[in-house]
């Protein structure tokens, strides 16, 4: 891919991300669904998975007419990486702003990993994985949590308790 194509593709993908936010904010399930490929996957923040444009549109129509009526989606595109000329991975963050709120709740921030493909109609979402942003610190090997886990593992092995890995 040359730089001109990358700049053009970047602009189109940024517009698609904007359209995603706008369709949500307009509570327009048809416009929302049109951003996806027919065979797309959508994994929600709670781990549920929906397959296909029609299902995404149906689910979001119920949400936009129900618990998320009047909500806006506010977010930021963090990065675009091309894994092939017609396939890109996007990372972004977003949060739902409910009509009665004036600021975004921190604990509701989600990060999206999105796979996009170029179609005859332009770039479309083919997979989205949406997870809450809840950073945790990885304990150092000599920290108390690590030492407790190591001790529990040794005790379990001595007692013959816990899992045993078996070759597949």
Short mmCIF file of N, CA and C in Angstrom, two decimals:
data_model
loop_
_atom_site.label_atom_id
_atom_site.label_comp_id
_atom_site.label_asym_id
_atom_site.label_seq_id
_atom_site.Cartn_x
_atom_site.Cartn_y
_atom_site.Cartn_z
N UNK A 1 0.85 -1.18 0.00
CA UNK A 1 0.00 0.00 0.00
C UNK A 1 0.89 1.23 0.00
N UNK A 2 0.58 2.16 -0.88
CA UNK A 2 1.37 3.38 -0.88
C UNK A 2 0.75 4.40 0.08
N UNK A 3 1.49 5.46 0.34
CA UNK A 3 1.07 6.45 1.34
C UNK A 3 -0.25 7.13 0.98
N UNK A 4 -0.49 7.35 -0.31
CA UNK A 4 -1.75 7.98 -0.72
C UNK A 4 -2.93 7.09 -0.38
N UNK A 5 -2.79 5.77 -0.68
CA UNK A 5 -3.87 4.84 -0.35
C UNK A 5 -4.08 4.75 1.16
N UNK A 6 -2.99 4.73 1.91
CA UNK A 6 -3.11 4.65 3.37
C UNK A 6 -3.84 5.87 3.91
N UNK A 7 -3.48 7.05 3.44
CA UNK A 7 -4.15 8.27 3.91
C UNK A 7 -5.64 8.24 3.56
N UNK A 8 -5.96 7.79 2.34
CA UNK A 8 -7.36 7.70 1.91
C UNK A 8 -8.10 6.67 2.76
N UNK A 9 -7.49 5.49 2.94
CA UNK A 9 -8.11 4.46 3.76
C UNK A 9 -8.27 4.92 5.20
N UNK A 10 -7.24 5.55 5.76
CA UNK A 10 -7.34 6.08 7.12
C UNK A 10 -8.53 7.03 7.25
N UNK A 11 -8.69 7.91 6.29
CA UNK A 11 -9.79 8.88 6.33
C UNK A 11 -11.14 8.15 6.26
N UNK A 12 -11.24 7.14 5.41
CA UNK A 12 -12.50 6.39 5.29
C UNK A 12 -12.80 5.62 6.58
N UNK A 13 -11.78 5.04 7.18
CA UNK A 13 -11.97 4.28 8.42
C UNK A 13 -12.33 5.23 9.57
N UNK A 14 -11.68 6.38 9.62
CA UNK A 14 -12.03 7.37 10.65
C UNK A 14 -13.49 7.82 10.48
N UNK A 15 -13.91 7.98 9.23
CA UNK A 15 -15.30 8.36 8.97
C UNK A 15 -16.26 7.25 9.41
N UNK A 16 -15.88 6.00 9.15
CA UNK A 16 -16.71 4.87 9.57
C UNK A 16 -16.86 4.85 11.09
N UNK A 17 -15.76 5.08 11.81
CA UNK A 17 -15.81 5.13 13.28
C UNK A 17 -16.73 6.27 13.73
N UNK A 18 -16.61 7.42 13.08
CA UNK A 18 -17.49 8.55 13.38
C UNK A 18 -18.95 8.18 13.10
N UNK A 19 -19.20 7.53 11.96
CA UNK A 19 -20.56 7.12 11.60
C UNK A 19 -21.14 6.13 12.62
N UNK A 20 -20.27 5.28 13.15
CA UNK A 20 -20.66 4.32 14.20
C UNK A 20 -21.18 5.09 15.42
N UNK A 21 -20.41 6.10 15.85
CA UNK A 21 -20.81 6.92 16.99
C UNK A 21 -22.11 7.68 16.69
N UNK A 22 -22.18 8.22 15.47
CA UNK A 22 -23.34 9.03 15.10
C UNK A 22 -24.60 8.19 15.00
N UNK A 23 -24.51 7.00 14.39
CA UNK A 23 -25.69 6.14 14.27
C UNK A 23 -26.21 5.79 15.67
N UNK A 24 -25.30 5.50 16.60
CA UNK A 24 -25.70 5.21 17.98
C UNK A 24 -26.37 6.44 18.58
N UNK A 25 -25.72 7.59 18.47
CA UNK A 25 -26.23 8.82 19.07
C UNK A 25 -27.59 9.21 18.48
N UNK A 26 -27.79 8.91 17.20
CA UNK A 26 -29.09 9.14 16.56
C UNK A 26 -30.09 8.05 16.91
N UNK A 27 -29.64 7.03 17.63
CA UNK A 27 -30.46 5.86 17.95
C UNK A 27 -31.07 5.27 16.69
N UNK A 28 -30.26 5.19 15.63
CA UNK A 28 -30.69 4.73 14.30
C UNK A 28 -30.14 3.33 14.04
N UNK A 29 -30.94 2.32 14.37
CA UNK A 29 -30.49 0.93 14.24
C UNK A 29 -30.20 0.54 12.80
N UNK A 30 -30.95 1.07 11.84
CA UNK A 30 -30.70 0.75 10.43
C UNK A 30 -29.35 1.29 9.99
N UNK A 31 -29.05 2.54 10.33
CA UNK A 31 -27.75 3.12 9.98
C UNK A 31 -26.63 2.38 10.71
N UNK A 32 -26.88 1.99 11.95
CA UNK A 32 -25.90 1.24 12.73
C UNK A 32 -25.61 -0.09 12.05
N UNK A 33 -26.63 -0.84 11.70
CA UNK A 33 -26.46 -2.13 11.06
C UNK A 33 -25.75 -2.05 9.72
N UNK A 34 -25.98 -0.98 8.98
CA UNK A 34 -25.38 -0.81 7.65
C UNK A 34 -23.86 -0.69 7.71
N UNK A 35 -23.30 -0.45 8.87
CA UNK A 35 -21.85 -0.30 9.01
C UNK A 35 -21.13 -1.65 9.08
N UNK A 36 -21.89 -2.74 9.17
CA UNK A 36 -21.34 -4.09 9.37
C UNK A 36 -21.46 -4.92 8.10
N UNK A 37 -20.57 -5.93 7.98
CA UNK A 37 -20.72 -6.91 6.91
C UNK A 37 -21.87 -7.85 7.30
N UNK A 38 -22.41 -8.53 6.29
CA UNK A 38 -23.52 -9.46 6.53
C UNK A 38 -23.16 -10.54 7.55
N UNK A 39 -21.90 -10.99 7.54
CA UNK A 39 -21.47 -12.12 8.39
C UNK A 39 -20.66 -11.68 9.60
N UNK A 40 -20.83 -10.45 10.03
CA UNK A 40 -20.01 -9.89 11.10
C UNK A 40 -20.33 -10.49 12.47
N UNK A 41 -19.35 -10.33 13.38
CA UNK A 41 -19.49 -10.75 14.77
C UNK A 41 -19.36 -9.53 15.67
N UNK A 42 -20.14 -9.53 16.75
CA UNK A 42 -20.11 -8.43 17.71
C UNK A 42 -20.10 -9.05 19.11
N UNK A 43 -18.99 -8.88 19.82
CA UNK A 43 -18.90 -9.35 21.20
C UNK A 43 -19.06 -8.13 22.09
N UNK A 44 -20.10 -8.16 22.90
CA UNK A 44 -20.42 -7.03 23.77
C UNK A 44 -19.53 -7.02 25.01
N UNK A 45 -19.59 -5.94 25.76
CA UNK A 45 -18.75 -5.78 26.95
C UNK A 45 -19.00 -6.90 27.97
N UNK A 46 -20.20 -7.50 27.94
CA UNK A 46 -20.51 -8.56 28.91
C UNK A 46 -20.16 -9.95 28.39
N UNK A 47 -19.55 -10.01 27.20
CA UNK A 47 -19.11 -11.29 26.65
C UNK A 47 -20.11 -11.96 25.74
N UNK A 48 -21.32 -11.42 25.62
CA UNK A 48 -22.29 -12.03 24.71
C UNK A 48 -21.87 -11.77 23.27
N UNK A 49 -22.24 -12.71 22.39
CA UNK A 49 -21.82 -12.63 20.99
C UNK A 49 -23.05 -12.64 20.09
N UNK A 50 -23.07 -11.72 19.15
CA UNK A 50 -24.13 -11.66 18.14
C UNK A 50 -23.47 -11.84 16.78
N UNK A 51 -24.15 -12.54 15.88
CA UNK A 51 -23.60 -12.82 14.56
C UNK A 51 -24.53 -12.29 13.48
N UNK A 52 -23.97 -11.52 12.57
CA UNK A 52 -24.70 -11.06 11.41
C UNK A 52 -25.27 -9.66 11.56
N UNK A 53 -25.24 -8.95 10.45
CA UNK A 53 -25.74 -7.57 10.41
C UNK A 53 -27.17 -7.47 10.93
N UNK A 54 -28.02 -8.37 10.49
CA UNK A 54 -29.44 -8.30 10.88
C UNK A 54 -29.59 -8.42 12.40
N UNK A 55 -28.81 -9.31 13.02
CA UNK A 55 -28.90 -9.48 14.47
C UNK A 55 -28.39 -8.24 15.20
N UNK A 56 -27.30 -7.64 14.70
CA UNK A 56 -26.79 -6.40 15.33
C UNK A 56 -27.85 -5.31 15.25
N UNK A 57 -28.49 -5.22 14.09
CA UNK A 57 -29.51 -4.18 13.90
C UNK A 57 -30.70 -4.44 14.83
N UNK A 58 -31.16 -5.69 14.90
CA UNK A 58 -32.29 -6.03 15.78
C UNK A 58 -31.96 -5.74 17.24
N UNK A 59 -30.78 -6.20 17.67
CA UNK A 59 -30.39 -5.98 19.07
C UNK A 59 -30.33 -4.50 19.41
N UNK A 60 -29.72 -3.72 18.53
CA UNK A 60 -29.56 -2.30 18.82
C UNK A 60 -30.88 -1.54 18.66
N UNK A 61 -31.76 -2.02 17.81
CA UNK A 61 -33.09 -1.41 17.72
C UNK A 61 -33.80 -1.55 19.07
N UNK A 62 -33.73 -2.74 19.66
CA UNK A 62 -34.36 -2.94 20.98
C UNK A 62 -33.69 -2.06 22.04
N UNK A 63 -32.36 -1.98 21.99
CA UNK A 63 -31.65 -1.14 22.95
C UNK A 63 -32.01 0.33 22.78
N UNK A 64 -32.02 0.80 21.52
CA UNK A 64 -32.30 2.22 21.26
C UNK A 64 -33.74 2.60 21.59
N UNK A 65 -34.65 1.63 21.52
CA UNK A 65 -36.05 1.90 21.89
C UNK A 65 -36.30 1.58 23.36
N UNK A 66 -35.31 0.96 24.03
CA UNK A 66 -35.47 0.55 25.42
C UNK A 66 -34.48 1.21 26.35
N UNK A 67 -33.60 0.39 26.95
CA UNK A 67 -32.73 0.89 28.02
C UNK A 67 -31.72 1.94 27.57
N UNK A 68 -31.40 2.01 26.28
CA UNK A 68 -30.43 3.01 25.80
C UNK A 68 -31.09 4.12 24.99
N UNK A 69 -32.40 4.27 25.11
CA UNK A 69 -33.11 5.33 24.38
C UNK A 69 -32.53 6.69 24.75
N UNK A 70 -32.23 7.47 23.72
CA UNK A 70 -31.71 8.81 23.94
C UNK A 70 -30.24 8.88 24.29
N UNK A 71 -29.58 7.73 24.33
CA UNK A 71 -28.16 7.71 24.70
C UNK A 71 -27.29 8.16 23.53
N UNK A 72 -26.09 8.58 23.87
CA UNK A 72 -25.08 8.94 22.87
C UNK A 72 -23.86 8.05 23.09
N UNK A 73 -23.13 7.76 22.02
CA UNK A 73 -21.87 7.03 22.14
C UNK A 73 -20.75 8.03 21.90
N UNK A 74 -19.87 8.16 22.87
CA UNK A 74 -18.78 9.13 22.81
C UNK A 74 -17.48 8.34 22.86
N UNK A 75 -16.60 8.58 21.88
CA UNK A 75 -15.38 7.79 21.87
C UNK A 75 -14.25 8.41 21.10
N UNK A 76 -13.19 7.65 21.02
CA UNK A 76 -11.97 8.12 20.37
C UNK A 76 -11.30 6.95 19.65
N UNK A 77 -10.93 7.17 18.42
CA UNK A 77 -10.18 6.17 17.67
C UNK A 77 -8.72 6.28 18.11
N UNK A 78 -8.15 5.16 18.54
CA UNK A 78 -6.78 5.16 19.05
C UNK A 78 -5.76 4.79 17.98
N UNK A 79 -6.07 3.77 17.18
CA UNK A 79 -5.08 3.33 16.20
C UNK A 79 -5.74 2.55 15.07
N UNK A 80 -5.06 2.56 13.92
CA UNK A 80 -5.44 1.77 12.75
C UNK A 80 -4.18 1.05 12.31
N UNK A 81 -4.32 -0.26 12.08
CA UNK A 81 -3.19 -1.05 11.59
C UNK A 81 -3.69 -1.93 10.45
N UNK A 82 -3.00 -1.89 9.33
CA UNK A 82 -3.38 -2.70 8.18
C UNK A 82 -2.67 -4.04 8.25
N UNK A 83 -3.45 -5.12 8.26
CA UNK A 83 -2.86 -6.46 8.28
C UNK A 83 -2.83 -7.05 6.87
N UNK A 84 -3.53 -6.42 5.95
CA UNK A 84 -3.54 -6.76 4.53
C UNK A 84 -4.12 -5.54 3.82
N UNK A 85 -3.97 -5.44 2.51
CA UNK A 85 -4.48 -4.25 1.82
C UNK A 85 -5.97 -3.98 2.05
N UNK A 86 -6.76 -5.04 2.25
CA UNK A 86 -8.20 -4.88 2.42
C UNK A 86 -8.70 -5.26 3.82
N UNK A 87 -7.77 -5.35 4.77
CA UNK A 87 -8.13 -5.72 6.15
C UNK A 87 -7.37 -4.81 7.11
N UNK A 88 -8.10 -4.24 8.06
CA UNK A 88 -7.47 -3.37 9.06
C UNK A 88 -7.98 -3.72 10.45
N UNK A 89 -7.15 -3.44 11.44
CA UNK A 89 -7.53 -3.58 12.84
C UNK A 89 -7.54 -2.18 13.44
N UNK A 90 -8.63 -1.85 14.10
CA UNK A 90 -8.81 -0.55 14.72
C UNK A 90 -8.94 -0.77 16.22
N UNK A 91 -8.34 0.12 16.99
CA UNK A 91 -8.57 0.14 18.43
C UNK A 91 -9.14 1.51 18.78
N UNK A 92 -10.15 1.50 19.61
CA UNK A 92 -10.76 2.74 20.05
C UNK A 92 -11.34 2.57 21.44
N UNK A 93 -11.72 3.68 22.02
CA UNK A 93 -12.42 3.65 23.30
C UNK A 93 -13.73 4.39 23.14
N UNK A 94 -14.71 3.98 23.93
CA UNK A 94 -16.01 4.64 23.87
C UNK A 94 -16.76 4.39 25.16
N UNK A 95 -17.74 5.24 25.40
CA UNK A 95 -18.61 5.10 26.55
C UNK A 95 -19.98 5.63 26.18
N UNK A 96 -20.99 5.02 26.76
CA UNK A 96 -22.37 5.46 26.52
C UNK A 96 -22.68 6.60 27.49
N UNK A 97 -23.18 7.69 26.93
CA UNK A 97 -23.60 8.83 27.73
C UNK A 97 -25.13 8.84 27.75
N UNK A 98 -25.68 8.57 28.91
CA UNK A 98 -27.14 8.53 29.04
C UNK A 98 -27.68 9.96 29.07
N UNK A 99 -28.94 10.14 28.65
CA UNK A 99 -29.49 11.50 28.52
C UNK A 99 -29.51 12.29 29.83
N UNK A 100 -29.56 11.63 30.96
CA UNK A 100 -29.63 12.34 32.23
C UNK A 100 -28.25 12.67 32.81
N UNK A 101 -27.18 12.26 32.11
CA UNK A 101 -25.82 12.52 32.60
C UNK A 101 -25.20 13.68 31.80
N UNK A 102 -24.32 14.41 32.47
CA UNK A 102 -23.61 15.49 31.77
C UNK A 102 -22.14 15.14 31.55
N UNK A 103 -21.69 14.04 32.15
CA UNK A 103 -20.31 13.59 31.93
C UNK A 103 -20.29 12.07 31.86
N UNK A 104 -19.22 11.56 31.27
CA UNK A 104 -19.09 10.12 31.08
C UNK A 104 -18.67 9.44 32.39
N UNK A 105 -19.32 8.34 32.73
CA UNK A 105 -18.89 7.60 33.92
C UNK A 105 -17.60 6.85 33.64
N UNK A 106 -16.61 7.00 34.51
CA UNK A 106 -15.30 6.37 34.29
C UNK A 106 -15.37 4.85 34.21
N UNK A 107 -16.19 4.23 35.04
CA UNK A 107 -16.23 2.77 35.08
C UNK A 107 -16.96 2.16 33.89
N UNK A 108 -17.50 2.97 33.02
CA UNK A 108 -18.21 2.45 31.85
C UNK A 108 -17.39 2.56 30.57
N UNK A 109 -16.16 3.03 30.67
CA UNK A 109 -15.32 3.16 29.48
C UNK A 109 -14.99 1.77 28.95
N UNK A 110 -15.16 1.60 27.64
CA UNK A 110 -14.86 0.32 26.99
C UNK A 110 -13.83 0.54 25.89
N UNK A 111 -13.07 -0.51 25.62
CA UNK A 111 -12.12 -0.50 24.51
C UNK A 111 -12.63 -1.47 23.46
N UNK A 112 -12.61 -1.01 22.22
CA UNK A 112 -13.05 -1.85 21.11
C UNK A 112 -11.85 -2.28 20.29
N UNK A 113 -11.82 -3.56 19.96
CA UNK A 113 -10.91 -4.08 18.95
C UNK A 113 -11.81 -4.42 17.78
N UNK A 114 -11.55 -3.78 16.65
CA UNK A 114 -12.43 -3.89 15.49
C UNK A 114 -11.63 -4.38 14.29
N UNK A 115 -12.16 -5.38 13.60
CA UNK A 115 -11.58 -5.83 12.34
C UNK A 115 -12.47 -5.27 11.24
N UNK A 116 -11.84 -4.56 10.31
CA UNK A 116 -12.57 -3.97 9.19
C UNK A 116 -12.11 -4.61 7.89
N UNK A 117 -13.03 -4.71 6.94
CA UNK A 117 -12.69 -5.22 5.61
C UNK A 117 -13.21 -4.23 4.57
N UNK A 118 -12.46 -4.17 3.48
CA UNK A 118 -12.90 -3.33 2.36
C UNK A 118 -13.92 -4.14 1.56
N UNK A 119 -15.08 -3.56 1.33
CA UNK A 119 -16.13 -4.19 0.54
C UNK A 119 -16.41 -3.30 -0.67
N UNK A 120 -17.22 -3.77 -1.62
CA UNK A 120 -17.58 -2.89 -2.74
C UNK A 120 -18.26 -1.60 -2.27
N UNK A 121 -18.90 -1.63 -1.09
CA UNK A 121 -19.56 -0.44 -0.54
C UNK A 121 -18.62 0.43 0.29
N UNK A 122 -17.38 0.00 0.46
CA UNK A 122 -16.42 0.72 1.29
C UNK A 122 -16.04 -0.13 2.50
N UNK A 123 -15.32 0.47 3.43
CA UNK A 123 -14.89 -0.25 4.63
C UNK A 123 -16.10 -0.55 5.51
N UNK A 124 -16.11 -1.78 6.08
CA UNK A 124 -17.19 -2.20 6.97
C UNK A 124 -16.59 -2.97 8.15
N UNK A 125 -17.31 -2.95 9.27
CA UNK A 125 -16.93 -3.74 10.44
C UNK A 125 -17.27 -5.20 10.17
N UNK A 126 -16.31 -6.09 10.37
CA UNK A 126 -16.60 -7.51 10.26
C UNK A 126 -16.50 -8.21 11.61
N UNK A 127 -15.83 -7.58 12.57
CA UNK A 127 -15.78 -8.12 13.93
C UNK A 127 -15.49 -6.99 14.91
N UNK A 128 -16.22 -7.01 16.00
CA UNK A 128 -15.98 -6.06 17.10
C UNK A 128 -15.94 -6.85 18.39
N UNK A 129 -14.91 -6.57 19.19
CA UNK A 129 -14.85 -7.11 20.55
C UNK A 129 -14.77 -5.90 21.47
N UNK A 130 -15.72 -5.81 22.35
CA UNK A 130 -15.90 -4.65 23.20
C UNK A 130 -15.68 -5.08 24.65
N UNK A 131 -14.69 -4.52 25.33
CA UNK A 131 -14.44 -4.89 26.72
C UNK A 131 -14.24 -3.67 27.60
N UNK A 132 -14.67 -3.77 28.83
CA UNK A 132 -14.50 -2.67 29.77
C UNK A 132 -13.02 -2.42 30.04
N UNK A 133 -12.69 -1.15 30.22
CA UNK A 133 -11.33 -0.76 30.58
C UNK A 133 -11.25 -0.80 32.10
N UNK A 134 -10.58 -1.81 32.60
CA UNK A 134 -10.39 -1.99 34.04
C UNK A 134 -8.96 -2.46 34.27
N UNK A 135 -8.00 -1.56 34.15
CA UNK A 135 -6.60 -1.97 34.30
C UNK A 135 -6.32 -2.59 35.67
N UNK A 136 -5.53 -3.63 35.63
CA UNK A 136 -5.06 -4.24 36.87
C UNK A 136 -3.54 -4.28 36.81
N UNK A 137 -2.94 -4.23 37.96
CA UNK A 137 -1.48 -4.30 38.03
C UNK A 137 -1.09 -5.77 38.15
N UNK A 138 -0.15 -6.20 37.33
CA UNK A 138 0.35 -7.57 37.42
C UNK A 138 1.32 -7.63 38.59
N UNK A 139 1.02 -8.50 39.57
CA UNK A 139 1.90 -8.58 40.75
C UNK A 139 3.29 -9.08 40.37
N UNK A 140 4.28 -8.55 41.03
CA UNK A 140 5.66 -9.02 40.86
C UNK A 140 5.76 -10.44 41.41
N UNK A 141 6.68 -11.26 40.88
CA UNK A 141 6.80 -12.65 41.33
C UNK A 141 7.06 -12.80 42.84
N UNK A 142 7.71 -11.82 43.46
CA UNK A 142 8.01 -11.92 44.89
C UNK A 142 7.00 -11.18 45.78
N UNK A 143 5.89 -10.70 45.19
CA UNK A 143 4.89 -9.98 45.98
C UNK A 143 4.06 -10.96 46.81
N UNK A 144 3.34 -10.44 47.79
CA UNK A 144 2.51 -11.28 48.64
C UNK A 144 1.46 -12.06 47.83
N UNK A 145 0.71 -11.43 46.90
CA UNK A 145 -0.26 -12.22 46.13
C UNK A 145 0.40 -13.37 45.35
N UNK A 146 1.57 -13.12 44.77
CA UNK A 146 2.26 -14.18 44.02
C UNK A 146 2.72 -15.29 44.96
N UNK A 147 3.28 -14.92 46.10
CA UNK A 147 3.75 -15.93 47.06
C UNK A 147 2.59 -16.77 47.59
N UNK A 148 1.44 -16.14 47.84
CA UNK A 148 0.26 -16.88 48.30
C UNK A 148 -0.21 -17.86 47.23
N UNK A 149 -0.23 -17.43 45.99
CA UNK A 149 -0.64 -18.31 44.89
C UNK A 149 0.32 -19.48 44.75
N UNK A 150 1.62 -19.20 44.85
CA UNK A 150 2.63 -20.26 44.75
C UNK A 150 2.47 -21.27 45.89
N UNK A 151 2.22 -20.77 47.11
CA UNK A 151 2.02 -21.64 48.27
C UNK A 151 0.79 -22.52 48.07
N UNK A 152 -0.31 -21.93 47.64
CA UNK A 152 -1.54 -22.70 47.42
C UNK A 152 -1.33 -23.77 46.36
N UNK A 153 -0.55 -23.45 45.34
CA UNK A 153 -0.25 -24.44 44.29
C UNK A 153 0.54 -25.61 44.86
N UNK A 154 1.56 -25.32 45.67
CA UNK A 154 2.36 -26.40 46.27
C UNK A 154 1.51 -27.27 47.18
N UNK A 155 0.66 -26.65 47.99
CA UNK A 155 -0.22 -27.41 48.89
C UNK A 155 -1.18 -28.28 48.08
N UNK A 156 -1.77 -27.73 47.05
CA UNK A 156 -2.71 -28.49 46.21
C UNK A 156 -2.01 -29.70 45.59
N UNK A 157 -0.80 -29.51 45.09
CA UNK A 157 -0.06 -30.63 44.50
C UNK A 157 0.23 -31.72 45.53
N UNK A 158 0.63 -31.31 46.73
CA UNK A 158 0.93 -32.30 47.78
C UNK A 158 -0.31 -33.08 48.20
N UNK A 159 -1.46 -32.40 48.17
CA UNK A 159 -2.72 -33.06 48.56
C UNK A 159 -3.36 -33.81 47.40
N UNK A 160 -2.80 -33.65 46.21
CA UNK A 160 -3.40 -34.29 45.04
C UNK A 160 -4.69 -33.61 44.60
N UNK A 161 -4.87 -32.37 45.00
CA UNK A 161 -6.08 -31.62 44.67
C UNK A 161 -5.84 -30.73 43.46
N UNK A 162 -6.91 -30.20 42.94
CA UNK A 162 -6.80 -29.27 41.82
C UNK A 162 -6.71 -29.96 40.48
N UNK A 163 -6.43 -29.20 39.50
CA UNK A 163 -6.42 -29.71 38.13
C UNK A 163 -5.15 -30.47 37.82
N UNK A 164 -5.28 -31.37 36.91
CA UNK A 164 -4.14 -32.10 36.37
C UNK A 164 -4.21 -31.96 34.86
N UNK A 165 -3.15 -31.52 34.28
CA UNK A 165 -3.10 -31.39 32.83
C UNK A 165 -2.91 -32.77 32.23
N UNK A 166 -3.72 -33.05 31.24
CA UNK A 166 -3.56 -34.32 30.52
C UNK A 166 -3.29 -33.99 29.06
N UNK A 167 -2.42 -34.76 28.43
CA UNK A 167 -2.13 -34.49 27.01
C UNK A 167 -3.39 -34.62 26.17
N UNK A 168 -3.51 -33.75 25.20
CA UNK A 168 -4.69 -33.77 24.32
C UNK A 168 -4.62 -34.91 23.34
#
